[in-house]
Tab-separated table of N, CA and C in Angstrom:
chain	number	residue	atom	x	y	z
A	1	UNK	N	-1.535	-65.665	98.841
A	1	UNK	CA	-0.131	-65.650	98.478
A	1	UNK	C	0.433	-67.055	98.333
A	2	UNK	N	-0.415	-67.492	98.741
A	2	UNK	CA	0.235	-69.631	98.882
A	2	UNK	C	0.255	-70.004	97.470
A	3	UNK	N	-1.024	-69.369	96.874
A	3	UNK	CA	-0.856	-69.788	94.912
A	3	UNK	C	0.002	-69.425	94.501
A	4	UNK	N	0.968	-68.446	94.599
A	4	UNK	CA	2.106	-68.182	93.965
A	4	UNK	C	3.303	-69.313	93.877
A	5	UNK	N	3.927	-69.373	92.818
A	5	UNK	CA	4.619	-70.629	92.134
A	5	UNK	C	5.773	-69.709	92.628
A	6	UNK	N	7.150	-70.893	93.326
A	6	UNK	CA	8.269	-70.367	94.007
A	6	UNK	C	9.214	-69.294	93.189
A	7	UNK	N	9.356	-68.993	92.330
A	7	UNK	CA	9.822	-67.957	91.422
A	7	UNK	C	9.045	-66.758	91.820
A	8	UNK	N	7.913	-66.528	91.825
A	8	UNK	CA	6.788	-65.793	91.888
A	8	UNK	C	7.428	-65.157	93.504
A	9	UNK	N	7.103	-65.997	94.109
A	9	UNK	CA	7.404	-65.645	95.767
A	9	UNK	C	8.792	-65.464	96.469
A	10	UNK	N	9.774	-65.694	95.632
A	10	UNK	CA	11.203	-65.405	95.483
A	10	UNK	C	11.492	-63.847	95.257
A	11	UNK	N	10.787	-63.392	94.114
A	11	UNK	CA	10.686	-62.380	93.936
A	11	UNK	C	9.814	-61.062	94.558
A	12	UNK	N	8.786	-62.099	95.177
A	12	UNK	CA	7.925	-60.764	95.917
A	12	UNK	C	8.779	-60.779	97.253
A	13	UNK	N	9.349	-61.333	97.921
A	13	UNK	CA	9.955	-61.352	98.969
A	13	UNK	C	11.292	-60.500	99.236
A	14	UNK	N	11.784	-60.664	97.681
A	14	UNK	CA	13.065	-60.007	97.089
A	14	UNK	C	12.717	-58.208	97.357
A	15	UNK	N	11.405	-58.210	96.941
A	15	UNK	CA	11.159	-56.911	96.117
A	15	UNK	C	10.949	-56.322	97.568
A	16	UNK	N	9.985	-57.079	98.522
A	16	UNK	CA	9.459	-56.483	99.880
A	16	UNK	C	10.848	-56.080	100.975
A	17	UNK	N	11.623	-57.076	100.431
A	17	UNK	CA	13.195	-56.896	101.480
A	17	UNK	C	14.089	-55.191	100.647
A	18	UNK	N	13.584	-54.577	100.027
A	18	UNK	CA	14.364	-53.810	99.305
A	18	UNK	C	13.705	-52.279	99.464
A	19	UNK	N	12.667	-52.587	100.284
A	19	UNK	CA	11.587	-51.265	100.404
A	19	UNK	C	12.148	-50.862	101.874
A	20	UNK	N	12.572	-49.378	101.855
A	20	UNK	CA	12.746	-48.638	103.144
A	20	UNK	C	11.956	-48.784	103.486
A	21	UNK	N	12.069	-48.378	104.917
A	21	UNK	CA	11.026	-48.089	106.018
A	21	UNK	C	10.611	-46.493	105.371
A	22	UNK	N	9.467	-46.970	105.147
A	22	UNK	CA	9.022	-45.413	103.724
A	22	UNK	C	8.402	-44.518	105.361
A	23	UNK	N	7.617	-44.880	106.333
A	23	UNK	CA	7.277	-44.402	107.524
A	23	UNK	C	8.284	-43.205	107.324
A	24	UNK	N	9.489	-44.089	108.322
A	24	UNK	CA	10.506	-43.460	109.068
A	24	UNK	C	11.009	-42.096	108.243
A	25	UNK	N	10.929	-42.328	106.943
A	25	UNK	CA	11.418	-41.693	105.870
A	25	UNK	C	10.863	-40.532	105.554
A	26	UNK	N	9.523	-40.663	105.445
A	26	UNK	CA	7.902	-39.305	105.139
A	26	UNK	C	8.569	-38.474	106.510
A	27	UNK	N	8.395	-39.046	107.550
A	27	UNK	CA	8.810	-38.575	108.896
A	27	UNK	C	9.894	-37.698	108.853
A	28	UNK	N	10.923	-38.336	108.629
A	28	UNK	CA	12.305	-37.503	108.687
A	28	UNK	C	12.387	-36.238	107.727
A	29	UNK	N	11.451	-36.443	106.304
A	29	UNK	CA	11.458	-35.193	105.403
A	29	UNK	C	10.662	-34.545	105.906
A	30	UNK	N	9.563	-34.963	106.522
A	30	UNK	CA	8.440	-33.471	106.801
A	30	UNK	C	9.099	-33.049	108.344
A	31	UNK	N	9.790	-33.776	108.727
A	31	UNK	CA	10.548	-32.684	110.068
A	31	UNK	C	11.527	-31.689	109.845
A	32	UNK	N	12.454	-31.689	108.520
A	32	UNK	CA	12.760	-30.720	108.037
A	32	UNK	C	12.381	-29.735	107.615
A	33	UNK	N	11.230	-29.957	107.337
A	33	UNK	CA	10.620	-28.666	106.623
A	33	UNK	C	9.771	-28.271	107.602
A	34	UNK	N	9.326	-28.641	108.651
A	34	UNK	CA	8.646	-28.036	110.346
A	34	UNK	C	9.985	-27.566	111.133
A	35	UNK	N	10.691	-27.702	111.128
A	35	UNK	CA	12.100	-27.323	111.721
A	35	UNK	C	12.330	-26.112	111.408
A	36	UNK	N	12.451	-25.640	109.188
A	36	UNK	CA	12.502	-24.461	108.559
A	36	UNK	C	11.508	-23.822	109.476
A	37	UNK	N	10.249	-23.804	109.402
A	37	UNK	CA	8.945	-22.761	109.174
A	37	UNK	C	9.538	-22.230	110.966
A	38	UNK	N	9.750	-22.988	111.848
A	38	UNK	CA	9.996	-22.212	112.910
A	38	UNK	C	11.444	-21.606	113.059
A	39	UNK	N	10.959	-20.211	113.767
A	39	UNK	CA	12.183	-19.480	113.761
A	39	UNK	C	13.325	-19.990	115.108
A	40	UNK	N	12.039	-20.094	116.283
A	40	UNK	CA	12.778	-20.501	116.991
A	40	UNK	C	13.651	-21.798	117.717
A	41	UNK	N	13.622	-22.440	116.370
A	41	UNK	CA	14.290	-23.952	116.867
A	41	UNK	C	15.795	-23.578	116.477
A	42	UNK	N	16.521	-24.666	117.092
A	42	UNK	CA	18.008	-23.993	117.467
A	42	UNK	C	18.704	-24.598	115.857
A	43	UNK	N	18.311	-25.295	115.192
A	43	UNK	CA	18.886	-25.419	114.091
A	43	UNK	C	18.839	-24.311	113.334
A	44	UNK	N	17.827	-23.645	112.924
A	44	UNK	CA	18.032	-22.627	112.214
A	44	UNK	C	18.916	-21.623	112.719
A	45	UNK	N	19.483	-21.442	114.093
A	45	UNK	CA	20.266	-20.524	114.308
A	45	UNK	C	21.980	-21.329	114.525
A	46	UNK	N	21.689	-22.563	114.236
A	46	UNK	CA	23.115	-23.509	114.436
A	46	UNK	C	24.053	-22.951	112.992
A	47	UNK	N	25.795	-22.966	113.530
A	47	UNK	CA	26.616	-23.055	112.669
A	47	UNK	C	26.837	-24.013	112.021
A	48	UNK	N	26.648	-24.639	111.280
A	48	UNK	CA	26.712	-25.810	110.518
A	48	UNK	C	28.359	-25.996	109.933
A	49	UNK	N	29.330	-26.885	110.593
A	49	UNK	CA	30.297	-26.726	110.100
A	49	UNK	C	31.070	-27.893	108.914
A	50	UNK	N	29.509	-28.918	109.057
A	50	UNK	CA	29.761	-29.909	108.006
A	50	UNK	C	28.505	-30.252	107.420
A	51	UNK	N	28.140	-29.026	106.687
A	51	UNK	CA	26.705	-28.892	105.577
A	51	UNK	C	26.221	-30.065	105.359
A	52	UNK	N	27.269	-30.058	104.021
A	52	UNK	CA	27.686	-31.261	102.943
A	52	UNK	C	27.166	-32.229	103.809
A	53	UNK	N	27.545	-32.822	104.453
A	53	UNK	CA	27.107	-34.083	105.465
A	53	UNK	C	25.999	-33.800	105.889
A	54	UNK	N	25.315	-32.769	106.125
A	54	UNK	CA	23.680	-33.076	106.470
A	54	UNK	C	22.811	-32.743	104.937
A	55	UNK	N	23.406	-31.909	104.300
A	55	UNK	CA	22.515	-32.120	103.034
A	55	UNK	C	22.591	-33.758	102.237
A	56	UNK	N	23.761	-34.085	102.270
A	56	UNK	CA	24.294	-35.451	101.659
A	56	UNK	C	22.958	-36.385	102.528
A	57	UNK	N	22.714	-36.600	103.763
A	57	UNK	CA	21.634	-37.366	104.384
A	57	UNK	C	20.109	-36.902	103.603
A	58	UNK	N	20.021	-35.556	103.830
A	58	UNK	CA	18.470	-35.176	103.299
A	58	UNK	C	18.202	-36.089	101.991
A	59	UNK	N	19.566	-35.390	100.824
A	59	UNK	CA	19.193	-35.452	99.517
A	59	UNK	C	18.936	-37.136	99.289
A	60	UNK	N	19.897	-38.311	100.153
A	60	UNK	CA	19.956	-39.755	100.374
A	60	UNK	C	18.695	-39.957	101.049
A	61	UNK	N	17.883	-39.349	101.808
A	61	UNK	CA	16.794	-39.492	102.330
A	61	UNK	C	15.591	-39.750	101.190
A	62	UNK	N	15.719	-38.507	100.279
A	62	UNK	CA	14.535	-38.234	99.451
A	62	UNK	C	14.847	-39.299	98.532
A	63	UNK	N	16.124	-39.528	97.750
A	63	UNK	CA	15.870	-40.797	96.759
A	63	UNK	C	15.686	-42.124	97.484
A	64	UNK	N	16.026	-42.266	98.822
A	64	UNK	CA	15.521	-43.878	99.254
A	64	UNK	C	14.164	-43.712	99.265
A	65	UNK	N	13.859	-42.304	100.056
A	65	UNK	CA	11.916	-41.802	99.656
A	65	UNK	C	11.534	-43.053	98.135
A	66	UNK	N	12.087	-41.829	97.601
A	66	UNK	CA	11.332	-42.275	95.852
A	66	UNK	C	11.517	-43.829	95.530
A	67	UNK	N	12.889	-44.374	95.555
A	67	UNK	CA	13.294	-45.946	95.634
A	67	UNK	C	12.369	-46.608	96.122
A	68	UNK	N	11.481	-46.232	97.512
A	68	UNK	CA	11.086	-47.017	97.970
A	68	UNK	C	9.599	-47.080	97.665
A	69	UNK	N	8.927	-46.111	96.956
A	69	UNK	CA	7.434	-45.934	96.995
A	69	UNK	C	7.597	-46.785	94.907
A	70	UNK	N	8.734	-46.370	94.142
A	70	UNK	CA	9.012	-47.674	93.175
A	70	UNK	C	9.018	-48.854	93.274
A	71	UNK	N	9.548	-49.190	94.469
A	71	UNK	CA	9.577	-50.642	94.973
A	71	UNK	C	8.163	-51.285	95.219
A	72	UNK	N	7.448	-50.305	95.615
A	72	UNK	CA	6.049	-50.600	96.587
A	72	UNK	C	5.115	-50.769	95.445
A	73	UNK	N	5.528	-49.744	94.238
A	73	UNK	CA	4.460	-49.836	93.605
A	73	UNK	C	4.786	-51.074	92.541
A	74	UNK	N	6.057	-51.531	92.068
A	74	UNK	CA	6.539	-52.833	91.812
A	74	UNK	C	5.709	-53.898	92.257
A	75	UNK	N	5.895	-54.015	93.730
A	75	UNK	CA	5.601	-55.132	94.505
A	75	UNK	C	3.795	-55.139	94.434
A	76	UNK	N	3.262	-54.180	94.618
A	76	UNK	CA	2.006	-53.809	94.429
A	76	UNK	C	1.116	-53.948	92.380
A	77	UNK	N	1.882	-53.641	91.623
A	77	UNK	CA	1.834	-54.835	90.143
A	77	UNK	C	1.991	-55.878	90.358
A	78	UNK	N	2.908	-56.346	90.393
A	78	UNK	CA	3.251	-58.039	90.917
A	78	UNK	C	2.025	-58.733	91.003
A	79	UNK	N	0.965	-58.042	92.410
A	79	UNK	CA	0.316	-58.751	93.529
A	79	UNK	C	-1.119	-58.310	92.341
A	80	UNK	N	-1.310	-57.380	91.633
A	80	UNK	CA	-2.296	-57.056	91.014
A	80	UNK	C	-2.425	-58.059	89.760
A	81	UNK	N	-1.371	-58.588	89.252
A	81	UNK	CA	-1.029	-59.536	87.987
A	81	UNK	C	-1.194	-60.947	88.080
A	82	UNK	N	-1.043	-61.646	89.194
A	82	UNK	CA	-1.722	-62.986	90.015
A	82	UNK	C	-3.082	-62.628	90.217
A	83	UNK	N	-3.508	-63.929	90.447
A	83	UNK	CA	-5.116	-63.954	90.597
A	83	UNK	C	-5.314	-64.488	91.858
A	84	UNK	N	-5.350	-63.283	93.048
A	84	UNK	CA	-5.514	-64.063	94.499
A	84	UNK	C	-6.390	-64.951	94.637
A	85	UNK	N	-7.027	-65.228	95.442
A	85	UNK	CA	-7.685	-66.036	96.403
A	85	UNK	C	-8.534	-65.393	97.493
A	86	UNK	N	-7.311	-64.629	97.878
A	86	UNK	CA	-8.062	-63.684	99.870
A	86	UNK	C	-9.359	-62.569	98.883
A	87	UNK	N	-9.815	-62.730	99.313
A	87	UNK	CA	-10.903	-61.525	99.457
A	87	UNK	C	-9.889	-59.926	100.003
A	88	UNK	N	-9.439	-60.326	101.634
A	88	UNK	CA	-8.601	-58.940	101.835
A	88	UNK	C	-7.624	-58.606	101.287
A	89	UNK	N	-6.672	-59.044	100.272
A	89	UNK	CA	-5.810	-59.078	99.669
A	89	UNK	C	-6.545	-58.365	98.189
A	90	UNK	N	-7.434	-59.028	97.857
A	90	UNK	CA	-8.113	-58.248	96.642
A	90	UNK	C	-8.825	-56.875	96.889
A	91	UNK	N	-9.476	-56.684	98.163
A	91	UNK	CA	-9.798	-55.556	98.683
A	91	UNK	C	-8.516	-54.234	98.784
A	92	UNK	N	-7.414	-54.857	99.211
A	92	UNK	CA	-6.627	-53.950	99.745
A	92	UNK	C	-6.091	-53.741	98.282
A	93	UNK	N	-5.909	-54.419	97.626
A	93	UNK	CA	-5.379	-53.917	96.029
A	93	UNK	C	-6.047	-53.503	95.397
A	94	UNK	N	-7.817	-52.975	95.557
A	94	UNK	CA	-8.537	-52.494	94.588
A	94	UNK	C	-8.877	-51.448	95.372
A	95	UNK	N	-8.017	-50.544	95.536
A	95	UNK	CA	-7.892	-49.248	96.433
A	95	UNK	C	-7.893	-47.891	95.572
A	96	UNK	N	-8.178	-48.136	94.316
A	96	UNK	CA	-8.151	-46.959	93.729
A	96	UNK	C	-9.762	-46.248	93.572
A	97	UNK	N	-10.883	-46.857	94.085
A	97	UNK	CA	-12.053	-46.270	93.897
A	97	UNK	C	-11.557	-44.952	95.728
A	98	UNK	N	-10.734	-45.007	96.012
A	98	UNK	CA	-10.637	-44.211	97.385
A	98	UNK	C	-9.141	-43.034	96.487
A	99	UNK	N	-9.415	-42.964	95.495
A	99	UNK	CA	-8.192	-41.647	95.239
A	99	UNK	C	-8.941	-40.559	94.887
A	100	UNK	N	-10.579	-40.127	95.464
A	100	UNK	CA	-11.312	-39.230	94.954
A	100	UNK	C	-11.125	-38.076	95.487
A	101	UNK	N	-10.221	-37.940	96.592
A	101	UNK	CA	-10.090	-36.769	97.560
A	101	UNK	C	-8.206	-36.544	96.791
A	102	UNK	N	-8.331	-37.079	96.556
A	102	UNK	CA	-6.502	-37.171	96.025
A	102	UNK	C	-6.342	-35.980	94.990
A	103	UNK	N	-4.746	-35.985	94.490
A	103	UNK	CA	-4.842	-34.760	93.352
A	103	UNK	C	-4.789	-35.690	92.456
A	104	UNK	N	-4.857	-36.821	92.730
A	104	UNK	CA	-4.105	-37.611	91.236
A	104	UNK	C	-5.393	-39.000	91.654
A	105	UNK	N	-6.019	-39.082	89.896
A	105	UNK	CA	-7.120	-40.005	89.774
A	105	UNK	C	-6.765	-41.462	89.615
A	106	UNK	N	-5.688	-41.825	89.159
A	106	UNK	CA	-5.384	-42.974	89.219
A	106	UNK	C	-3.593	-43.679	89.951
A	107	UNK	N	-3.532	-44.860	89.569
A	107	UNK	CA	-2.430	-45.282	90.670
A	107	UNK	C	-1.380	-45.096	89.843
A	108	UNK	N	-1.912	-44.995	87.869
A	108	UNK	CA	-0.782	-44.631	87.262
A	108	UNK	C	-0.171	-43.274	87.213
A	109	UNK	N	-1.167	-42.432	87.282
A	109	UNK	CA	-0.787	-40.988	87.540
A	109	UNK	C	0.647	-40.731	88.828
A	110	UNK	N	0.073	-41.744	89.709
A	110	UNK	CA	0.858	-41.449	91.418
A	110	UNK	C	2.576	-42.006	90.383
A	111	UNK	N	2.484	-43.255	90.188
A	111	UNK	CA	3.595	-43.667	89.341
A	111	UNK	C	4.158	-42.999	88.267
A	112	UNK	N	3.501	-41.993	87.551
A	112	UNK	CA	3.713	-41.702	86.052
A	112	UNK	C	4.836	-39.950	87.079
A	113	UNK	N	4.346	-39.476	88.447
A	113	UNK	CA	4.807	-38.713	89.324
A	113	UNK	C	5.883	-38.623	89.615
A	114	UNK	N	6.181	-39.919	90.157
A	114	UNK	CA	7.478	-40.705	90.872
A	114	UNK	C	8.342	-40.657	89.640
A	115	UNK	N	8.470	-41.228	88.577
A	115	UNK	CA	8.835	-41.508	87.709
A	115	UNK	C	9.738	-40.087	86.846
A	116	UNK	N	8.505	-39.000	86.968
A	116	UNK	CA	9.034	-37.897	86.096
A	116	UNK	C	9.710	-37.080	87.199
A	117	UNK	N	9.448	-36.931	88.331
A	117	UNK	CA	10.220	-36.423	89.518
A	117	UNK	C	11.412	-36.943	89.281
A	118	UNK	N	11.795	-38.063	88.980
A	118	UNK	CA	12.729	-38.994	90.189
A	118	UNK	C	13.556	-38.660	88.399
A	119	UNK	N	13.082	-38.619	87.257
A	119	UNK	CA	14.073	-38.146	85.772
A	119	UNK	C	14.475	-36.526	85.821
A	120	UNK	N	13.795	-35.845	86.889
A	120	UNK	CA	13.966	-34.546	86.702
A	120	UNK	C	15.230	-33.710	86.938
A	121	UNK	N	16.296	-34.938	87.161
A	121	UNK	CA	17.410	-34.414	87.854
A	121	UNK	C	18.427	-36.094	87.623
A	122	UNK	N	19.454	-35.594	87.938
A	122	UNK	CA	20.463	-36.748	87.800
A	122	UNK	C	21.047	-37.086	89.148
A	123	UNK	N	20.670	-38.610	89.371
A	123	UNK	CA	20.467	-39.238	90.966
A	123	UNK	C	21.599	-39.288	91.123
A	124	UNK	N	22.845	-39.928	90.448
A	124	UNK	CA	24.203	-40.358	90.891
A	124	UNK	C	24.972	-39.043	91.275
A	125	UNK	N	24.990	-37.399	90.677
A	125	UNK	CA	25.397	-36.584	90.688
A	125	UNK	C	24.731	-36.375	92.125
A	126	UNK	N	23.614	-35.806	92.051
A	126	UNK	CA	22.649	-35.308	93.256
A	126	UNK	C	23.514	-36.152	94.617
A	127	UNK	N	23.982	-37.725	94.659
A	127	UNK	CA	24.313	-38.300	95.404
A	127	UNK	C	25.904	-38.039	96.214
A	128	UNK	N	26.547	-37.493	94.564
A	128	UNK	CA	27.804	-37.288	95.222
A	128	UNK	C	28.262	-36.073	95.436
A	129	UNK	N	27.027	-34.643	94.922
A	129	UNK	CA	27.396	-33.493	95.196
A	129	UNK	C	26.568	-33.175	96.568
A	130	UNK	N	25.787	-33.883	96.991
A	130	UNK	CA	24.659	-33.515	97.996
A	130	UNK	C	23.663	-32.207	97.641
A	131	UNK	N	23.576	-32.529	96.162
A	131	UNK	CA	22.454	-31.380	95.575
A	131	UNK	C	21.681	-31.600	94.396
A	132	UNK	N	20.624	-31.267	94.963
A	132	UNK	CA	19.715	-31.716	93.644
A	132	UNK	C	19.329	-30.618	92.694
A	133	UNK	N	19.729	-31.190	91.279
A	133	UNK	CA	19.916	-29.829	90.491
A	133	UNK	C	18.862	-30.113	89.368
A	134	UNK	N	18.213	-30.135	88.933
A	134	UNK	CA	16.893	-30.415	87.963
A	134	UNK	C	17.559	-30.172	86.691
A	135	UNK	N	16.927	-30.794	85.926
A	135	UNK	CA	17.592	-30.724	84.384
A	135	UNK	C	16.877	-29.452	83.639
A	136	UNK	N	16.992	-29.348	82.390
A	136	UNK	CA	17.000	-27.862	81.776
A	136	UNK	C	15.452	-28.641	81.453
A	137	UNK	N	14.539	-27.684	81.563
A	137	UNK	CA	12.547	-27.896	81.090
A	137	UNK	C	12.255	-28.322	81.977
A	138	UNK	N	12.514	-28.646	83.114
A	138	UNK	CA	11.410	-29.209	84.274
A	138	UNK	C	10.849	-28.313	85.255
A	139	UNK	N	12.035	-26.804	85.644
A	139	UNK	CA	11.332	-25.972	86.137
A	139	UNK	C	11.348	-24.959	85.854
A	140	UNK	N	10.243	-24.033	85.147
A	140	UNK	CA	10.190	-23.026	84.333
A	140	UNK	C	10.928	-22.076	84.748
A	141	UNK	N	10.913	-21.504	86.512
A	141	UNK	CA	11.526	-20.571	86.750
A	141	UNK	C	12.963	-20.643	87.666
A	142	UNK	N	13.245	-22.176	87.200
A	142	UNK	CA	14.723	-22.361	87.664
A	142	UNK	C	15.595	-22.015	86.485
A	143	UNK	N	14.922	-22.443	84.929
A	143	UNK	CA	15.163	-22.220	83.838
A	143	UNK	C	15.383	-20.824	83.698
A	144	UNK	N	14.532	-20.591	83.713
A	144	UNK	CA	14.700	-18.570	83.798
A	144	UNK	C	15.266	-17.548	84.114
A	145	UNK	N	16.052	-18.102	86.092
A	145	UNK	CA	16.821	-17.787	86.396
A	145	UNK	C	17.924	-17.862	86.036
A	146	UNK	N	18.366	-19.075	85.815
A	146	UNK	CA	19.891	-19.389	84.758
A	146	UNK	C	19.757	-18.679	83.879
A	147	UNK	N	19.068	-18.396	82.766
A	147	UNK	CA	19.343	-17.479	82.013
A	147	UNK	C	19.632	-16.096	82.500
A	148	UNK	N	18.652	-15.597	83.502
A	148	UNK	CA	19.357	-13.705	83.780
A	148	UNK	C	20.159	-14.044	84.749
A	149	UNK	N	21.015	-15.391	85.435
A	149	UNK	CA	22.410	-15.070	85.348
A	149	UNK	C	23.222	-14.755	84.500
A	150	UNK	N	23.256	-15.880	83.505
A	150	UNK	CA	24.107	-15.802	82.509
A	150	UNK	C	24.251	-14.688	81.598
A	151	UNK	N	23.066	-14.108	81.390
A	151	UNK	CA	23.008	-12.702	80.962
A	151	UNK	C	23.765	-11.783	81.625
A	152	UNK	N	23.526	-11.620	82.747
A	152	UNK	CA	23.921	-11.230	83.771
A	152	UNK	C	25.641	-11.072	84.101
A	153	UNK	N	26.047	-12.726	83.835
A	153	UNK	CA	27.088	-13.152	83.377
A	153	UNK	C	28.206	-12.342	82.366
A	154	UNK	N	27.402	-12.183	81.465
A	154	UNK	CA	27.758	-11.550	80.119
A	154	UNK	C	27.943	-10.342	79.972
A	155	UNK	N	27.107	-9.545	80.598
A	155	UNK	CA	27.695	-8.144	80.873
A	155	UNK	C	28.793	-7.350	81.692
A	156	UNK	N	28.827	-8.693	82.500
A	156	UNK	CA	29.858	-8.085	83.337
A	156	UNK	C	31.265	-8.366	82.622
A	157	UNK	N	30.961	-9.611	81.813
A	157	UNK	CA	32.282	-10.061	81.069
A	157	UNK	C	32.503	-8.656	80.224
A	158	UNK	N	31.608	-8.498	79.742
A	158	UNK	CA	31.777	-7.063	78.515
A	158	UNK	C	32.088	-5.686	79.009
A	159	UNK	N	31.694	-5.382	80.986
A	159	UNK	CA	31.859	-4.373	81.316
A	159	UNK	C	33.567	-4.655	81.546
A	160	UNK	N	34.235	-5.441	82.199
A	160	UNK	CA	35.084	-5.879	82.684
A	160	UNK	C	36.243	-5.779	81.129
């Protein structure tokens, strides 16, 4: 990292100061969803009298999620586009012969993921409604459903 010219290292420093604690983060989403599967934890039987405010955290949870694994993989180009020096530094960046157990074969696939996830829905809305609503073609049978509402919709307008 010492070969890097001060612009260079301005920016990786920039980029590394801007990445959640992605840990804390994986953590906090998969305890929600171990929380759901049991019946008997007291949240699922809690009155929730300010939703909005705990969905508003989840849904802020999952895009700092995504923000931050963009950031990583940013910072992680960067470091692939210089020509190190360390041996462990080149080791730890030529980590893609280990994605064979993975669903996804390369590091662009993991990115090309993030990317179409993170378009599948509109972040600023999602942020200020505390809901994430997917856009029309991304999920076949969210798509589907809207329609035999609206159908649905329609008849009643006509019975009415």
């Amino acid at each position: 990292l010492l070969t890097l010219d001060g612009q260079a290292m301005t920016n990786l420093r920039k980029e590394f100061g801007e990445i959640p604690d992605l840990e804390r983060l994986l953590f906090r989403l998969c305890s929600f969803k171990s929380l759901h599967e049991s019946s008997q934890h007291p949240q699922n039987r809690a009155v929730l009298f300010n939703e909005n405010y705990f969905n508003k955290r989840k849904v802020d949870d999952l895009i700092s999620l995504i923000g931050g694994f963009e950031k990583s993989f940013s910072v992680y180009l960067c470091l692939r586009n210089h020509q190190l020096k360390s041996s462990l530094l080149d080791q730890l960046l030529n980590f893609e012969e280990d994605l064979s157990n993975s669903s996804f074969t390369t590091l662009d696939e993991i990115i090309g993921f993030f990317s179409t996830f993170k378009g599948s829905f509109d972040v600023k809305n999602a942020k200020k409604e505390a809901v994430i609503i997917p856009h029309k073609g991304f999920i076949a049978e969210y798509d589907a459903s809207l329609e035999k509402i609206e159908r649905i919709e329609l008849k009643l307008e006509e019975y009415l």
